Short mmCIF file of C-alpha atoms and ligand atoms in Angstrom, two decimals:
data_model
loop_
_atom_site.label_atom_id
_atom_site.label_comp_id
_atom_site.label_asym_id
_atom_site.label_seq_id
_atom_site.Cartn_x
_atom_site.Cartn_y
_atom_site.Cartn_z
CA MET M 1 2.28 9.74 -18.25
CA ARG M 2 3.38 6.85 -16.02
CA ASN M 3 6.32 4.95 -17.43
CA SER M 4 5.42 1.66 -15.70
CA PHE M 5 2.12 -0.18 -15.99
CA LEU M 6 -0.17 0.05 -12.95
CA PRO M 7 -2.21 -3.16 -12.78
CA PHE M 8 -5.82 -3.02 -11.68
CA SER M 9 -5.05 -5.48 -8.87
CA LYS M 10 -2.02 -7.19 -7.34
CA PRO M 11 -1.84 -9.56 -4.35
CA LEU M 12 0.34 -8.55 -1.41
CA ILE M 13 2.15 -11.65 -0.14
CA SER M 14 4.39 -11.20 2.92
CA GLU M 15 7.75 -12.93 3.43
CA GLU M 16 6.15 -14.65 6.42
CA GLY M 17 3.43 -15.98 4.10
CA ILE M 18 6.01 -17.26 1.63
CA ASN M 19 7.98 -18.91 4.44
CA SER M 20 4.91 -20.59 5.79
CA VAL M 21 4.11 -22.05 2.34
CA VAL M 22 7.72 -23.30 2.06
CA GLU M 23 7.53 -24.80 5.54
CA THR M 24 4.33 -26.61 4.54
CA LEU M 25 6.02 -27.95 1.40
CA ARG M 26 8.79 -29.35 3.60
CA SER M 27 6.48 -30.71 6.28
CA GLY M 28 5.54 -33.97 4.60
CA TRP M 29 1.83 -32.99 4.46
CA ILE M 30 0.69 -30.71 1.63
CA THR M 31 -2.99 -31.45 0.96
CA THR M 32 -5.97 -30.87 3.31
CA GLY M 33 -4.69 -31.25 6.86
CA PRO M 34 -3.67 -29.27 9.93
CA LYS M 35 -3.10 -25.96 8.08
CA THR M 36 -6.54 -26.15 6.48
CA ALA M 37 -8.15 -26.93 9.84
CA ALA M 38 -6.35 -23.98 11.42
CA PHE M 39 -7.37 -21.67 8.55
CA GLU M 40 -11.01 -22.73 8.94
CA SER M 41 -11.05 -22.07 12.65
CA LYS M 42 -9.26 -18.71 12.34
CA PHE M 43 -11.71 -17.75 9.59
CA SER M 44 -14.67 -18.55 11.87
CA GLU M 45 -13.03 -16.53 14.62
CA TYR M 46 -12.57 -13.51 12.33
CA THR M 47 -16.01 -13.50 10.72
CA GLY M 48 -17.97 -14.86 13.67
CA ALA M 49 -19.16 -17.76 11.50
CA THR M 50 -20.42 -20.84 13.37
CA HIS M 51 -18.81 -23.23 10.84
CA SER M 52 -16.32 -22.65 8.01
CA VAL M 53 -15.31 -25.19 5.35
CA ALA M 54 -12.31 -24.41 3.10
CA LEU M 55 -12.72 -25.21 -0.59
CA ALA M 56 -10.88 -25.03 -3.92
CA SER M 57 -12.83 -21.89 -4.97
CA ALA M 58 -16.01 -19.93 -4.32
CA THR M 59 -17.38 -21.47 -7.50
CA ALA M 60 -16.86 -24.91 -5.93
CA GLY M 61 -18.76 -23.60 -2.90
CA MET M 62 -21.66 -22.54 -5.10
CA HIS M 63 -21.66 -25.97 -6.76
CA VAL M 64 -21.82 -27.94 -3.50
CA LEU M 65 -24.45 -25.48 -2.20
CA LEU M 66 -26.79 -26.13 -5.13
CA LYS M 67 -26.22 -29.88 -4.80
CA ALA M 68 -26.78 -29.88 -1.02
CA LEU M 69 -30.00 -27.88 -1.43
CA ASP M 70 -31.16 -30.25 -4.14
CA ILE M 71 -31.60 -27.49 -6.74
CA GLY M 72 -32.44 -29.01 -10.13
CA PRO M 73 -34.86 -29.10 -13.05
CA GLY M 74 -38.07 -27.18 -12.39
CA ASP M 75 -36.46 -24.96 -9.73
CA GLU M 76 -35.85 -21.23 -10.01
CA VAL M 77 -33.00 -19.38 -8.31
CA ILE M 78 -33.19 -15.59 -7.90
CA THR M 79 -29.89 -13.71 -8.24
CA PRO M 80 -28.77 -10.47 -9.86
CA SER M 81 -27.52 -10.57 -13.45
CA MET M 82 -24.86 -8.09 -12.29
CA THR M 83 -22.66 -10.82 -10.78
CA TRP M 84 -19.79 -13.07 -11.71
CA VAL M 85 -21.09 -15.64 -14.22
CA SER M 86 -20.00 -18.64 -12.15
CA THR M 87 -23.22 -18.56 -10.10
CA VAL M 88 -25.43 -18.36 -13.19
CA ASN M 89 -23.44 -21.06 -15.00
CA LEU M 90 -23.84 -23.47 -12.08
CA ILE M 91 -27.58 -22.83 -11.77
CA VAL M 92 -27.94 -23.69 -15.47
CA LEU M 93 -25.60 -26.69 -15.21
CA ALA M 94 -27.77 -27.98 -12.33
CA GLY M 95 -30.73 -27.92 -14.74
CA ALA M 96 -32.44 -25.10 -12.82
CA THR M 97 -33.44 -21.64 -14.09
CA PRO M 98 -31.76 -18.40 -13.05
CA VAL M 99 -34.20 -15.53 -12.51
CA PHE M 100 -32.55 -12.12 -12.50
CA ALA M 101 -33.59 -9.39 -10.06
CA ASP M 102 -32.56 -5.83 -10.88
CA ILE M 103 -30.06 -3.86 -8.82
CA ASP M 104 -30.01 -0.39 -7.31
CA LYS M 105 -28.64 1.97 -9.95
CA ASN M 106 -26.03 3.58 -7.70
CA THR M 107 -25.00 0.89 -5.17
CA LEU M 108 -25.27 -2.15 -7.51
CA MET M 109 -26.98 -4.09 -4.69
CA VAL M 110 -29.88 -6.36 -5.61
CA MET M 111 -33.12 -4.57 -4.64
CA PRO M 112 -35.26 -6.44 -2.09
CA GLU M 113 -38.46 -5.36 -3.88
CA ALA M 114 -37.06 -6.73 -7.17
CA VAL M 115 -36.30 -10.03 -5.42
CA GLU M 116 -39.85 -10.16 -4.08
CA ARG M 117 -41.33 -9.43 -7.52
CA SER M 118 -39.30 -12.31 -9.03
CA ILE M 119 -40.76 -15.00 -6.75
CA THR M 120 -42.95 -17.69 -8.35
CA SER M 121 -44.22 -21.06 -7.17
CA LYS M 122 -40.99 -22.57 -8.55
CA THR M 123 -38.58 -20.34 -6.61
CA LYS M 124 -36.36 -22.24 -4.17
CA LEU M 125 -33.30 -20.14 -3.44
CA ILE M 126 -32.16 -16.49 -3.35
CA ILE M 127 -28.47 -15.61 -3.89
CA PRO M 128 -27.81 -11.92 -3.15
CA VAL M 129 -24.34 -10.52 -3.94
CA HIS M 130 -22.45 -8.21 -1.58
CA PHE M 131 -21.09 -5.91 -4.26
CA ALA M 132 -17.62 -4.34 -4.34
CA GLY M 133 -17.13 -4.68 -0.57
CA ALA M 134 -20.37 -3.13 0.72
CA PRO M 135 -23.20 -5.41 1.91
CA ALA M 136 -26.53 -6.15 0.25
CA ASP M 137 -29.55 -5.15 2.36
CA MET M 138 -29.93 -8.48 4.15
CA GLN M 139 -32.65 -7.59 6.66
CA PRO M 140 -35.49 -7.17 4.14
CA ILE M 141 -34.09 -10.00 1.99
CA ARG M 142 -34.09 -12.34 5.01
CA LYS M 143 -37.71 -11.33 5.75
CA ILE M 144 -38.73 -12.05 2.15
CA ALA M 145 -37.01 -15.45 2.26
CA GLU M 146 -38.65 -16.33 5.56
CA LYS M 147 -42.13 -15.19 4.53
CA ASN M 148 -41.98 -17.20 1.29
CA ASN M 149 -40.21 -20.20 2.80
CA LEU M 150 -37.17 -19.82 0.52
CA LEU M 151 -33.55 -20.76 0.99
CA LEU M 152 -30.98 -17.97 1.13
CA ALA M 153 -27.20 -17.99 0.52
CA GLU M 154 -24.95 -14.94 0.13
CA ASP M 155 -22.27 -14.48 -2.50
CA ALA M 156 -19.61 -12.97 -0.23
CA ALA M 157 -16.73 -13.09 -2.74
CA HIS M 158 -16.28 -9.31 -2.34
CA ALA M 159 -17.13 -9.11 1.34
CA MET M 160 -14.13 -10.20 3.40
CA GLY M 161 -14.31 -7.90 6.43
CA THR M 162 -17.60 -6.22 5.39
CA VAL M 163 -19.91 -5.39 8.30
CA TYR M 164 -23.70 -5.12 7.91
CA GLN M 165 -25.60 -3.45 10.77
CA GLY M 166 -22.99 -4.43 13.32
CA GLU M 167 -22.52 -8.02 12.13
CA LYS M 168 -19.67 -9.28 9.93
CA ILE M 169 -20.69 -10.96 6.69
CA GLY M 170 -20.40 -14.70 7.34
CA ALA M 171 -21.55 -14.48 10.97
CA LYS M 172 -25.19 -15.22 10.14
CA GLY M 173 -26.86 -17.49 7.60
CA THR M 174 -24.85 -19.02 4.75
CA ALA M 175 -22.13 -17.10 2.89
CA ILE M 176 -19.48 -18.10 0.36
CA PHE M 177 -16.13 -16.26 0.18
CA SER M 178 -13.46 -16.31 -2.57
CA PHE M 179 -9.67 -16.20 -2.27
CA HIS M 180 -8.94 -15.68 -5.97
CA PRO M 181 -5.85 -13.43 -6.33
CA ILE M 182 -7.85 -10.25 -6.92
CA LYS M 183 -9.99 -10.70 -3.78
CA ASN M 184 -9.19 -8.97 -0.47
CA ILE M 185 -7.21 -12.00 0.71
CA THR M 186 -5.87 -14.80 -1.48
CA THR M 187 -4.80 -18.43 -1.32
CA GLY M 188 -3.89 -18.54 -5.03
CA GLU M 189 -7.28 -20.08 -5.68
CA GLY M 190 -9.66 -20.94 -2.86
CA GLY M 191 -12.96 -20.31 -1.14
CA MET M 192 -14.70 -20.60 2.23
CA PHE M 193 -18.20 -21.87 2.89
CA CYS M 194 -19.62 -20.42 6.12
CA SER M 195 -22.93 -21.37 7.66
CA ASP M 196 -24.79 -21.43 10.95
CA ASP M 197 -26.74 -24.50 9.75
CA PRO M 198 -24.96 -27.63 11.09
CA VAL M 199 -26.97 -29.99 8.87
CA LEU M 200 -26.01 -28.06 5.72
CA ILE M 201 -22.35 -27.96 6.83
CA GLU M 202 -22.25 -31.76 7.22
CA ARG M 203 -23.52 -32.11 3.64
CA ILE M 204 -20.96 -29.58 2.36
CA LYS M 205 -18.08 -31.40 4.10
CA ARG M 206 -19.15 -34.62 2.44
CA LEU M 207 -19.84 -33.20 -1.00
CA LYS M 208 -16.50 -31.37 -1.18
CA PHE M 209 -14.59 -34.65 -0.78
CA HIS M 210 -15.96 -37.63 -2.72
CA GLY M 211 -19.03 -37.91 -0.47
CA LEU M 212 -16.97 -39.51 2.29
CA GLY M 213 -18.56 -39.59 5.72
CA VAL M 214 -15.48 -38.53 7.67
CA ASP M 215 -13.31 -35.55 7.17
CA ALA M 216 -10.89 -35.40 10.09
CA TYR M 217 -7.18 -35.34 9.49
CA ASP M 218 -5.67 -37.87 11.87
CA ARG M 219 -2.40 -36.64 13.38
CA ASP M 220 -1.27 -40.14 14.34
CA THR M 221 -1.69 -41.77 10.95
CA HIS M 222 -0.98 -38.50 9.08
CA GLY M 223 -4.02 -38.94 6.96
CA ARG M 224 -7.66 -39.79 6.69
CA SER M 225 -9.13 -42.90 8.16
CA PRO M 226 -8.88 -45.58 5.43
CA GLN M 227 -12.23 -46.94 6.64
CA ALA M 228 -14.12 -43.84 5.43
CA GLU M 229 -17.09 -44.80 3.26
CA VAL M 230 -18.98 -43.00 0.51
CA MET M 231 -22.29 -41.71 1.89
CA GLU M 232 -23.32 -40.13 -1.43
CA PRO M 233 -21.49 -39.27 -4.67
CA GLY M 234 -19.37 -36.15 -4.07
CA TYR M 235 -16.87 -33.86 -5.77
CA LYS M 236 -13.16 -33.11 -5.23
CA TYR M 237 -13.15 -29.52 -3.99
CA ASN M 238 -10.94 -29.59 -0.89
CA MET M 239 -8.35 -26.89 -0.17
CA THR M 240 -4.67 -27.86 0.06
CA ASP M 241 -2.53 -27.10 3.13
CA ILE M 242 -0.17 -25.20 0.79
CA ALA M 243 -3.01 -22.78 0.01
CA ALA M 244 -4.25 -22.72 3.62
CA ALA M 245 -0.76 -21.76 4.90
CA LEU M 246 -0.92 -18.69 2.65
CA GLY M 247 -4.51 -18.07 3.75
CA ILE M 248 -3.56 -18.00 7.45
CA SER M 249 -0.90 -15.40 6.74
CA GLN M 250 -3.28 -13.32 4.59
CA LEU M 251 -6.07 -13.48 7.17
CA ALA M 252 -3.75 -11.99 9.79
CA MET M 253 -3.37 -8.92 7.53
CA ILE M 254 -7.01 -8.44 6.42
CA ASP M 255 -7.81 -5.46 8.63
CA ALA M 256 -4.58 -3.69 7.62
CA PHE M 257 -5.29 -4.49 3.94
CA ASN M 258 -8.82 -3.12 4.15
CA GLN M 259 -7.63 0.01 5.96
CA GLU M 260 -5.20 0.69 3.09
CA ARG M 261 -7.96 0.07 0.57
CA ARG M 262 -10.21 2.51 2.44
CA GLN M 263 -7.63 5.31 2.41
CA LEU M 264 -6.98 4.87 -1.31
CA ALA M 265 -10.71 4.77 -2.04
CA LEU M 266 -11.37 7.97 -0.09
CA LEU M 267 -8.60 9.72 -2.03
CA TYR M 268 -10.17 8.51 -5.30
CA ARG M 269 -13.55 9.87 -4.19
CA GLU M 270 -12.05 13.24 -3.38
CA LEU M 271 -10.04 13.60 -6.61
CA LEU M 272 -12.74 12.20 -8.90
CA GLY M 273 -15.25 14.70 -7.48
CA GLU M 274 -13.91 17.24 -9.98
CA ILE M 275 -14.59 15.07 -13.03
CA ASP M 276 -18.16 15.35 -14.34
CA GLU M 277 -18.00 12.38 -16.72
CA VAL M 278 -17.12 9.92 -13.94
CA MET M 279 -19.61 8.72 -11.32
CA PRO M 280 -18.36 6.57 -8.43
CA LEU M 281 -20.83 4.23 -6.67
CA SER M 282 -22.93 5.58 -3.79
CA ASP M 283 -22.88 4.16 -0.28
CA PRO M 284 -25.94 2.15 0.73
CA ALA M 285 -28.26 4.07 3.08
CA TYR M 286 -28.18 1.43 5.88
CA GLU M 287 -25.47 1.06 8.49
CA PHE M 288 -22.40 -0.83 7.24
CA SER M 289 -18.62 -0.87 7.04
CA HIS M 290 -16.96 -1.12 3.62
CA ALA M 291 -14.27 -3.69 2.72
CA TRP M 292 -13.43 -1.70 -0.45
CA HIS M 293 -12.91 -4.76 -2.64
CA LEU M 294 -13.35 -2.66 -5.79
CA PHE M 295 -13.37 1.03 -6.67
CA ILE M 296 -16.00 1.17 -9.38
CA ILE M 297 -16.86 4.19 -11.49
CA ARG M 298 -19.51 4.62 -14.18
CA LEU M 299 -18.51 6.55 -17.27
CA ASP M 300 -21.06 9.07 -18.51
CA ILE M 301 -20.73 7.80 -22.08
CA GLU M 302 -22.98 10.53 -23.48
CA LYS M 303 -20.98 13.36 -21.89
CA ALA M 304 -17.63 11.66 -22.56
CA GLY M 305 -18.52 10.90 -26.16
CA MET M 306 -16.88 7.50 -25.95
CA SER M 307 -17.81 3.96 -24.95
CA ARG M 308 -16.64 2.40 -21.70
CA ASP M 309 -14.55 -0.11 -23.67
CA ALA M 310 -12.79 2.72 -25.54
CA PHE M 311 -12.22 4.51 -22.22
CA MET M 312 -10.56 1.39 -20.74
CA GLN M 313 -8.40 1.05 -23.85
CA GLU M 314 -7.31 4.69 -23.63
CA LEU M 315 -6.33 4.21 -19.98
CA LYS M 316 -4.34 1.12 -20.92
CA LEU M 317 -2.43 3.19 -23.51
CA ARG M 318 -1.55 5.49 -20.58
CA ASN M 319 -0.25 2.53 -18.53
CA ILE M 320 -3.31 2.25 -16.29
CA GLY M 321 -4.95 -1.17 -15.90
CA THR M 322 -8.69 -1.42 -15.25
CA GLY M 323 -11.21 -4.21 -14.61
CA LEU M 324 -14.83 -4.84 -15.59
CA HIS M 325 -17.04 -6.11 -12.75
CA PHE M 326 -19.19 -7.13 -14.44
CA ARG M 327 -20.66 -7.35 -17.88
CA ALA M 328 -24.22 -8.42 -16.91
CA ALA M 329 -24.71 -12.19 -17.19
CA HIS M 330 -27.83 -11.88 -19.35
CA MET M 331 -25.91 -9.67 -21.83
CA GLN M 332 -23.20 -12.30 -22.44
CA ARG M 333 -23.49 -14.31 -25.60
CA TYR M 334 -24.77 -17.65 -24.26
CA TYR M 335 -27.37 -16.06 -21.99
CA ARG M 336 -28.34 -13.48 -24.61
CA GLU M 337 -29.12 -16.27 -27.02
CA THR M 338 -30.74 -18.77 -24.62
CA MET M 339 -32.63 -16.49 -22.22
CA ASN M 340 -33.49 -13.73 -24.65
CA ILE M 341 -34.35 -11.18 -21.96
CA ARG M 342 -35.93 -8.09 -23.49
CA PRO M 343 -33.84 -4.91 -23.23
CA GLY M 344 -35.39 -2.72 -20.55
CA VAL M 345 -36.47 -5.54 -18.25
CA LEU M 346 -33.41 -5.00 -16.02
CA PRO M 347 -32.82 -1.27 -16.65
CA ASN M 348 -30.37 -0.52 -13.82
CA THR M 349 -28.33 -3.66 -14.56
CA GLU M 350 -28.10 -2.79 -18.27
CA TRP M 351 -27.28 0.87 -17.66
CA ASN M 352 -24.39 -0.09 -15.38
CA SER M 353 -23.22 -3.00 -17.53
CA ASP M 354 -22.41 -0.52 -20.31
CA ARG M 355 -20.74 2.04 -18.06
CA ILE M 356 -18.91 0.42 -15.15
CA CYS M 357 -15.17 0.15 -14.85
CA SER M 358 -13.00 -0.82 -11.84
CA LEU M 359 -9.97 1.39 -11.15
CA PRO M 360 -6.71 0.05 -9.66
CA LEU M 361 -7.11 -0.64 -5.91
CA PHE M 362 -4.88 -2.93 -3.87
CA PRO M 363 -2.81 -2.80 -0.68
CA GLY M 364 0.68 -1.60 -1.48
CA MET M 365 -0.63 0.93 -3.99
CA THR M 366 0.38 4.52 -3.18
CA ASP M 367 -1.41 7.88 -3.11
CA GLY M 368 0.84 8.78 -6.06
CA ASP M 369 -0.60 5.83 -8.00
CA VAL M 370 -4.15 7.10 -7.33
CA ARG M 371 -3.12 10.55 -8.61
CA ASP M 372 -1.63 8.92 -11.73
CA VAL M 373 -4.95 7.17 -12.41
CA VAL M 374 -6.94 10.38 -11.96
CA ASP M 375 -4.51 12.36 -14.15
CA ALA M 376 -4.78 9.71 -16.87
CA ILE M 377 -8.60 9.85 -16.69
CA LYS M 378 -8.49 13.65 -17.06
CA ASP M 379 -6.15 13.29 -20.02
CA VAL M 380 -8.43 10.72 -21.71
CA LEU M 381 -11.47 12.96 -21.25
CA LYS M 382 -9.90 16.29 -22.23
C1 PLP I 401 -14.70 -13.96 -7.77
C2 PLP I 401 -16.16 -14.11 -7.67
C3 PLP I 401 -16.77 -15.38 -7.60
C4 PLP I 401 -16.03 -16.65 -7.85
O1 PLP I 401 -14.95 -16.88 -7.00
P1 PLP I 401 -13.89 -18.03 -7.38
O2 PLP I 401 -13.15 -18.25 -6.09
O3 PLP I 401 -13.03 -17.46 -8.46
O4 PLP I 401 -14.63 -19.21 -7.81
C5 PLP I 401 -18.14 -15.45 -7.39
N1 PLP I 401 -18.88 -14.34 -7.28
C6 PLP I 401 -18.34 -13.10 -7.35
C7 PLP I 401 -19.24 -11.92 -7.19
C8 PLP I 401 -16.98 -12.95 -7.56
O5 PLP I 401 -16.45 -11.73 -7.68
#
């Protein structure tokens, strides 16, 4: 057994990244300013996005999105229940109704036909999730949105560097990325709102900062024009230059990070092939390139004779950390009690919600660490 704990995730911060944060702290300008502007433009360059707006989190991005699109009482938003709860919480807080579309059993991607079946006269917006670092099947989802005159925004929290049919996630449409410490790059906390819709971007820029009409950092006055006026009530969701300095350094390493993740993931796939009780996710059938945000397995609880939660606990006792991405939103207490969705309505979501578990995967992890995880799994199941 390992004698030190292997966490499920750990950020890799370079000395250069640390120095650039320190330099920002000493510069006399620490909130939204030149570093944030540079991070936004480098992010657009990397993803191919037309516009990028840096924010305090992806959740903040989802909030300003719903506000900008005027989502409120009487509106329905289609999203998978197999997602992080922040999206669902914000839909409910906006007074709108989340409508859950089921996912593919083995890729965890929302199924286009399930999205289509969920459309009613009240539907306004579709939020697909690019799960674990692979992309959702955007081509049919875009067609469905177009045909039914619906808005579409992608949850790209897992998709930094993901490519779908030759195009990076973020390059087309509207996508929201997260820089929470477990994501493929981090700014401590942070997010990026990317869109090719200039009208939407103007709204987002306003809504993320008090509803002020101007955003530009003025190098001469070292600040924002004091004449800026409120155009509409807005929030306070801007990114700091301290965070953006770290983001610039992280962004420079994204391809190297993802390459490391890929190698570790392929080793997991090879070694786990021998274990019957453990089923990794399948690759989607369409053309894509994986960002390997998470390495998710599903425990065959019948064959293993134990619950997923017990399995995670046993791994912890063997010094292996794991994650749970995610317990389905509609199976969490508040949504269980308020939405009361009948068991069996979202069969693939429920099946996975009881069986999924994320194994340790982060740049800086070694092949030896992967072998430790697999040995611990074998020991738990023996
Ligand atoms: C992490 C995550 C979010 C939220 O990102 P924050 O930056 O923490 O707000 C949203 N959706 C998914 C799928 C996530 O994994």
